Amino acid sequence: MPELPEVETMRRGVAEAAGATVTSFERLPCPRKPIGVAPRVDHLRRRVVGRGVAAVERLGKRVVLRLETGDRLVMEPRMTGLVGAGDSPDPFYLRVELGLEGVGLERVWFWDRRGLGKVRLYSAAEFAVELGPEKLGPDGLVVSSDDLHRRLAGSRRAVKVALLDQRAVAGIGNIYAAEILHVAEVHPATRCDRLTQATWRRIAEATRAVLEEAVRYEGSSLGDGTYRNKLNEDGGYQLHHRVYGRAGERCPRCGGTIQRIVQAQRSTFFCASCQRRR
C-alpha cells in the first residue's frame, strides 16, 4: 500500500495543480523518521519556485508533477504516504508542502506516517534514466498479454511474486496481485514458465479490469486507516475484495474456501477450488 488505484486517486485529487505556478517549497518539521528528499531542499527550492506546473501525472505508484522546465517532482508514497491538497489525515505527519497560485489549489502536500516515502526532483534526462522503460514496465491499466508474456514467460518465479516486479508491470502490489489472479482463475504459486499464452491473456484482462474497478472505488483503505481519498475519507474497494484478507471465508464465485499462504514474505490469498494449481 498504496498501489496503482490509490496513487491514481491521489493524482486525481491534485490534478488541478496543472497550470499553477509554484510559490514555495517547504520541508515541514516532523519528529518522526524523516522522508527522503533530494536534492537538498535549498537546491530543490531554487529549481521549482517560480516554475509552472505543466501536468500532473502518475508513473506506477508515484505522483509526478511535470514542470514547464522539463524537471519532474516525483512523490513516492511507498507504505504509508499520501499526496493531497485539502485537509490531511493528521497535520503532525505532514512532510513537504508546495505553495501554488493561479489555480483553485493553494497547496499540494506530502504526508507520511512512518517516513518511508520519497520526494525527488529529476531533470528530464535523470527521469528517463531512473524511471524510464528500462526500469519500469508498462502501466497496469494498459498492460497487454504480449507485454506480460514477453517480460515474464521465461521466468521460473511464481506468478504472484512476478506480478509485484515493477520492471515487468508498473503499479501492482500485494492486494491487487491476489485479486487479479483470482479473477483470472490462476493459482498464485504457478511458475510463469508454465503458463500458456491463453492464461497470460486472462491475467492481462483481469489486471486491467481489477485496477479500473479499484480506481472507480478510489482504492482500498485497510485496517490501519492510513490511506484516505482527497476528501480525507476511506476508499471503497476494500468492501469489494474477492480474496484479499478473507482467509477462511467462502469464495464469492464458487463457494470454495479462501486460503492464505506466504510468498516472498508477503501474504497471498486465493480460492483453493477455482484457482487450482494445474
C-alpha positions as MATLAB code, in Angstrom:
seq = 'MPELPEVETMRRGVAEAAGATVTSFERLPCPRKPIGVAPRVDHLRRRVVGRGVAAVERLGKRVVLRLETGDRLVMEPRMTGLVGAGDSPDPFYLRVELGLEGVGLERVWFWDRRGLGKVRLYSAAEFAVELGPEKLGPDGLVVSSDDLHRRLAGSRRAVKVALLDQRAVAGIGNIYAAEILHVAEVHPATRCDRLTQATWRRIAEATRAVLEEAVRYEGSSLGDGTYRNKLNEDGGYQLHHRVYGRAGERCPRCGGTIQRIVQAQRSTFFCASCQRRR';
ca = [
       0.000    0.000    0.000;
      -0.581    2.338   -1.701;
      -0.788    0.673   -5.111;
      -1.870    1.934   -8.523;
      -5.554    2.613   -7.660;
      -4.673    4.551   -4.512;
      -1.962    6.592   -6.232;
      -4.213    7.294   -9.213;
      -6.791    8.587   -6.732;
      -4.116   10.837   -5.223;
      -3.170   12.088   -8.681;
      -6.751   12.973   -9.484;
      -7.050   14.747   -6.151;
      -4.222   17.143   -7.041;
      -4.749   17.244  -10.825;
      -5.952   20.844  -10.586;
      -2.356   21.852   -9.856;
      -1.703   21.667  -13.611;
      -1.351   25.257  -14.815;
      -0.294   26.588  -11.414;
       2.888   28.435  -10.567;
       4.873   27.124   -7.609;
       5.313   29.870   -5.000;
       7.080   27.924   -2.252;
       8.595   24.585   -1.302;
       8.915   23.724    2.365;
      10.121   20.690    4.249;
       7.979   20.668    7.362;
       9.250   19.725   10.823;
       8.216   16.241   11.984;
       9.816   14.365   14.906;
       9.310   11.010   13.214;
      11.751    9.328   10.820;
      12.478   11.836    8.017;
      11.458   11.009    4.481;
      13.998   11.032    1.668;
      14.143   14.391   -0.142;
      16.618   15.018   -2.975;
      18.385   17.131   -3.982;
      18.984   19.321   -0.915;
      15.955   21.435   -0.082;
      17.650   24.738   -0.926;
      18.755   23.391   -4.318;
      15.339   21.881   -4.964;
      13.592   25.109   -3.980;
      15.619   27.135   -6.484;
      14.553   24.810   -9.295;
      10.827   24.702   -8.547;
       9.797   28.080   -7.083;
       8.517   30.375   -9.792;
       8.083   27.489  -12.238;
       4.823   26.468  -13.837;
       3.296   23.021  -13.430;
       2.749   21.684  -16.945;
       0.985   18.462  -15.944;
       0.152   16.188  -13.022;
       0.881   12.580  -13.954;
       1.217    9.142  -12.413;
       4.051    6.722  -13.032;
       3.280    3.337  -11.497;
       2.998    4.039   -7.762;
       4.296    7.627   -7.978;
       2.646   11.030   -8.434;
       4.646   13.207  -10.816;
       4.429   16.983  -11.187;
       5.966   17.798  -14.553;
       7.273   21.350  -14.591;
       7.466   23.665  -17.590;
      11.255   23.329  -17.460;
      11.052   19.576  -18.055;
      12.010   18.793  -14.457;
       9.806   16.254  -12.676;
       8.947   16.418   -8.983;
       8.283   12.791   -8.103;
       6.387   11.894   -4.921;
       6.541    8.232   -3.952;
       4.179    7.280   -1.091;
       5.605    3.790   -0.531;
       3.961    2.144    2.503;
       2.239    4.946    4.423;
       2.484    8.105    2.341;
      -0.207   10.308    0.835;
      -0.248   13.133   -1.688;
      -3.106   15.595   -1.307;
      -4.327   19.158   -1.423;
      -7.107   19.519    1.156;
      -7.147   18.520    4.791;
      -4.515   15.941    5.730;
      -5.353   12.978    7.987;
      -3.152   14.424   10.748;
      -1.021   17.590   10.323;
       1.567   16.052   12.673;
       2.826   13.846    9.809;
       2.969   16.457    7.044;
       6.429   16.310    5.484;
       6.531   18.586    2.410;
       4.301   21.378    1.136;
       4.274   23.218   -2.187;
       2.553   26.586   -2.345;
       0.655   27.293   -5.579;
      -1.009   30.232   -7.288;
      -3.039   30.719  -10.438;
      -5.413   27.775   -9.948;
      -8.029   26.651   -7.430;
      -5.491   24.779   -5.296;
      -3.338   26.736   -2.889;
      -1.034   23.872   -1.958;
      -0.024   20.274   -2.587;
       1.360   18.308    0.342;
       3.130   15.026    1.028;
       2.131   13.241    4.256;
       3.790   10.140    5.664;
       3.145    8.466    8.988;
       6.205    6.194    9.017;
       8.683    8.195    6.973;
       9.238    5.600    4.256;
       8.256    7.785    1.312;
      10.425    9.846   -1.010;
      10.222   13.201   -2.760;
      12.760   13.769   -5.507;
      13.289   16.272   -8.277;
      14.666   14.858  -11.518;
      15.857   16.626  -14.632;
      14.322   15.284  -17.837;
      17.492   13.291  -18.544;
      17.662   11.876  -15.000;
      13.999   10.930  -15.139;
      14.499    8.991  -18.379;
      17.400    7.048  -16.888;
      15.986    6.373  -13.414;
      12.311    5.838  -14.217;
      12.199    5.158  -17.939;
      11.051    1.977  -19.747;
      14.258    0.154  -18.814;
      13.348    0.482  -15.128;
       9.529    0.299  -15.138;
       7.242   -1.953  -17.132;
       4.022   -0.876  -18.846;
       1.321    0.570  -16.613;
      -1.135   -1.910  -15.151;
      -4.120   -0.056  -16.617;
      -2.901   -0.641  -20.171;
      -0.699   -3.741  -19.937;
      -1.268   -6.350  -22.667;
      -0.873  -10.100  -22.729;
       2.050   -9.654  -25.119;
       3.718   -7.342  -22.574;
       3.352   -9.917  -19.811;
       4.371  -12.842  -21.971;
       7.469  -11.060  -23.266;
       8.612   -9.948  -19.817;
       7.620  -12.903  -17.634;
       7.031  -16.083  -19.660;
      10.623  -17.224  -19.262;
      10.716  -16.672  -15.511;
      10.730  -19.552  -13.035;
       9.179  -17.338  -10.355;
       5.683  -17.876   -9.001;
       3.291  -15.706  -10.980;
       2.062  -13.824   -7.901;
       5.627  -12.861   -6.988;
       6.426  -11.912  -10.583;
       3.442   -9.548  -10.827;
       4.932   -7.496   -7.989;
       8.042   -6.796  -10.078;
       7.692   -3.179  -11.215;
      10.081   -3.832  -14.105;
       7.504   -6.231  -15.532;
       4.341   -4.206  -14.939;
       4.078   -0.937  -13.043;
       1.587   -0.318  -10.261;
       0.613   -3.772   -8.968;
       1.206   -4.578   -5.306;
       0.221   -7.327   -2.924;
      -3.510   -6.596   -2.695;
      -4.232   -6.332   -6.389;
      -1.968   -9.197   -7.443;
      -4.140  -11.518   -5.335;
      -7.352  -10.042   -6.707;
      -6.117  -10.233  -10.316;
      -5.149  -13.886  -10.091;
      -8.488  -14.768   -8.523;
     -10.359  -13.134  -11.390;
      -8.066  -14.908  -13.888;
      -8.510  -18.254  -12.053;
      -4.755  -18.805  -11.743;
      -3.079  -20.363   -8.710;
      -0.616  -17.791   -7.300;
       2.204  -20.336   -6.920;
       2.162  -21.391  -10.593;
       5.521  -20.768  -12.240;
       5.483  -18.185  -15.001;
       7.184  -20.538  -17.450;
       4.302  -22.999  -17.037;
       1.605  -20.541  -18.137;
       0.126  -20.646  -21.633;
      -0.447  -17.668  -23.899;
      -4.181  -18.021  -23.218;
      -3.549  -17.757  -19.487;
      -1.438  -14.635  -19.964;
      -4.382  -13.148  -21.864;
      -6.673  -13.871  -18.903;
      -4.185  -12.315  -16.497;
      -3.792   -9.177  -18.622;
      -7.566   -8.784  -18.970;
      -8.024   -9.332  -15.234;
      -5.270   -6.816  -14.454;
      -6.941   -4.042  -16.398;
     -10.421   -4.900  -15.116;
      -9.489   -5.144  -11.430;
      -7.407   -1.962  -11.445;
     -10.071    0.003  -13.327;
     -12.715   -1.167  -10.847;
     -10.499   -0.271   -7.879;
      -9.862    3.204   -9.313;
     -13.619    3.747   -9.603;
     -13.936    2.956   -5.887;
     -10.954    5.234   -5.104;
      -8.724    2.435   -3.830;
      -8.646    0.327   -0.683;
      -8.395    1.541    2.905;
      -7.214   -1.201    5.239;
      -7.464   -1.594    8.991;
      -4.744    0.912    9.894;
      -6.746    3.720    8.265;
      -3.644    5.263    6.672;
      -4.899    5.573    3.101;
      -7.513    8.308    2.561;
      -9.034    9.881   -0.539;
      -8.977   13.599   -1.332;
     -11.947   14.212    0.996;
      -9.998   12.583    3.850;
     -12.354    9.597    3.722;
     -11.817    5.863    3.251;
     -11.560    4.413   -0.215;
     -14.280    1.921   -1.105;
     -12.655   -1.026   -2.818;
     -11.874   -2.942    0.371;
     -15.604   -3.691    0.505;
     -15.266   -5.482   -2.841;
     -12.149   -7.580   -2.265;
     -12.777  -11.082   -3.536;
      -9.963  -12.855   -1.676;
      -7.547  -10.403   -0.089;
      -7.730  -10.561    3.710;
     -10.544  -13.127    3.612;
      -8.796  -16.358    4.643;
     -11.293  -18.966    5.872;
     -14.261  -17.283    4.187;
     -16.235  -18.538    1.199;
     -15.183  -17.652   -2.312;
     -17.759  -15.250   -3.808;
     -17.532  -17.055   -7.154;
     -17.559  -20.775   -6.382;
     -18.183  -21.106   -2.652;
     -14.806  -22.731   -2.006;
     -12.623  -21.791    0.945;
     -10.212  -18.896    0.660;
      -6.735  -19.770    1.874;
      -3.671  -17.811    2.915;
      -0.080  -18.699    2.096;
       3.161  -16.719    2.335;
       5.162  -15.876   -0.784;
       8.297  -13.759   -0.729;
       7.434  -12.795    2.857;
       4.027  -11.452    1.817;
       0.575  -12.849    2.490;
      -1.188  -14.306   -0.531;
      -4.914  -15.101   -0.589;
      -6.601  -17.379   -3.113;
      -9.519  -19.770   -3.560;
      -8.442  -23.403   -3.266;
     -11.288  -24.506   -5.553;
     -11.367  -22.151   -8.529;
      -7.639  -21.381   -8.514;
      -6.374  -24.938   -8.623;
      -2.728  -25.496   -9.389;
      -2.546  -27.230  -12.748;
];
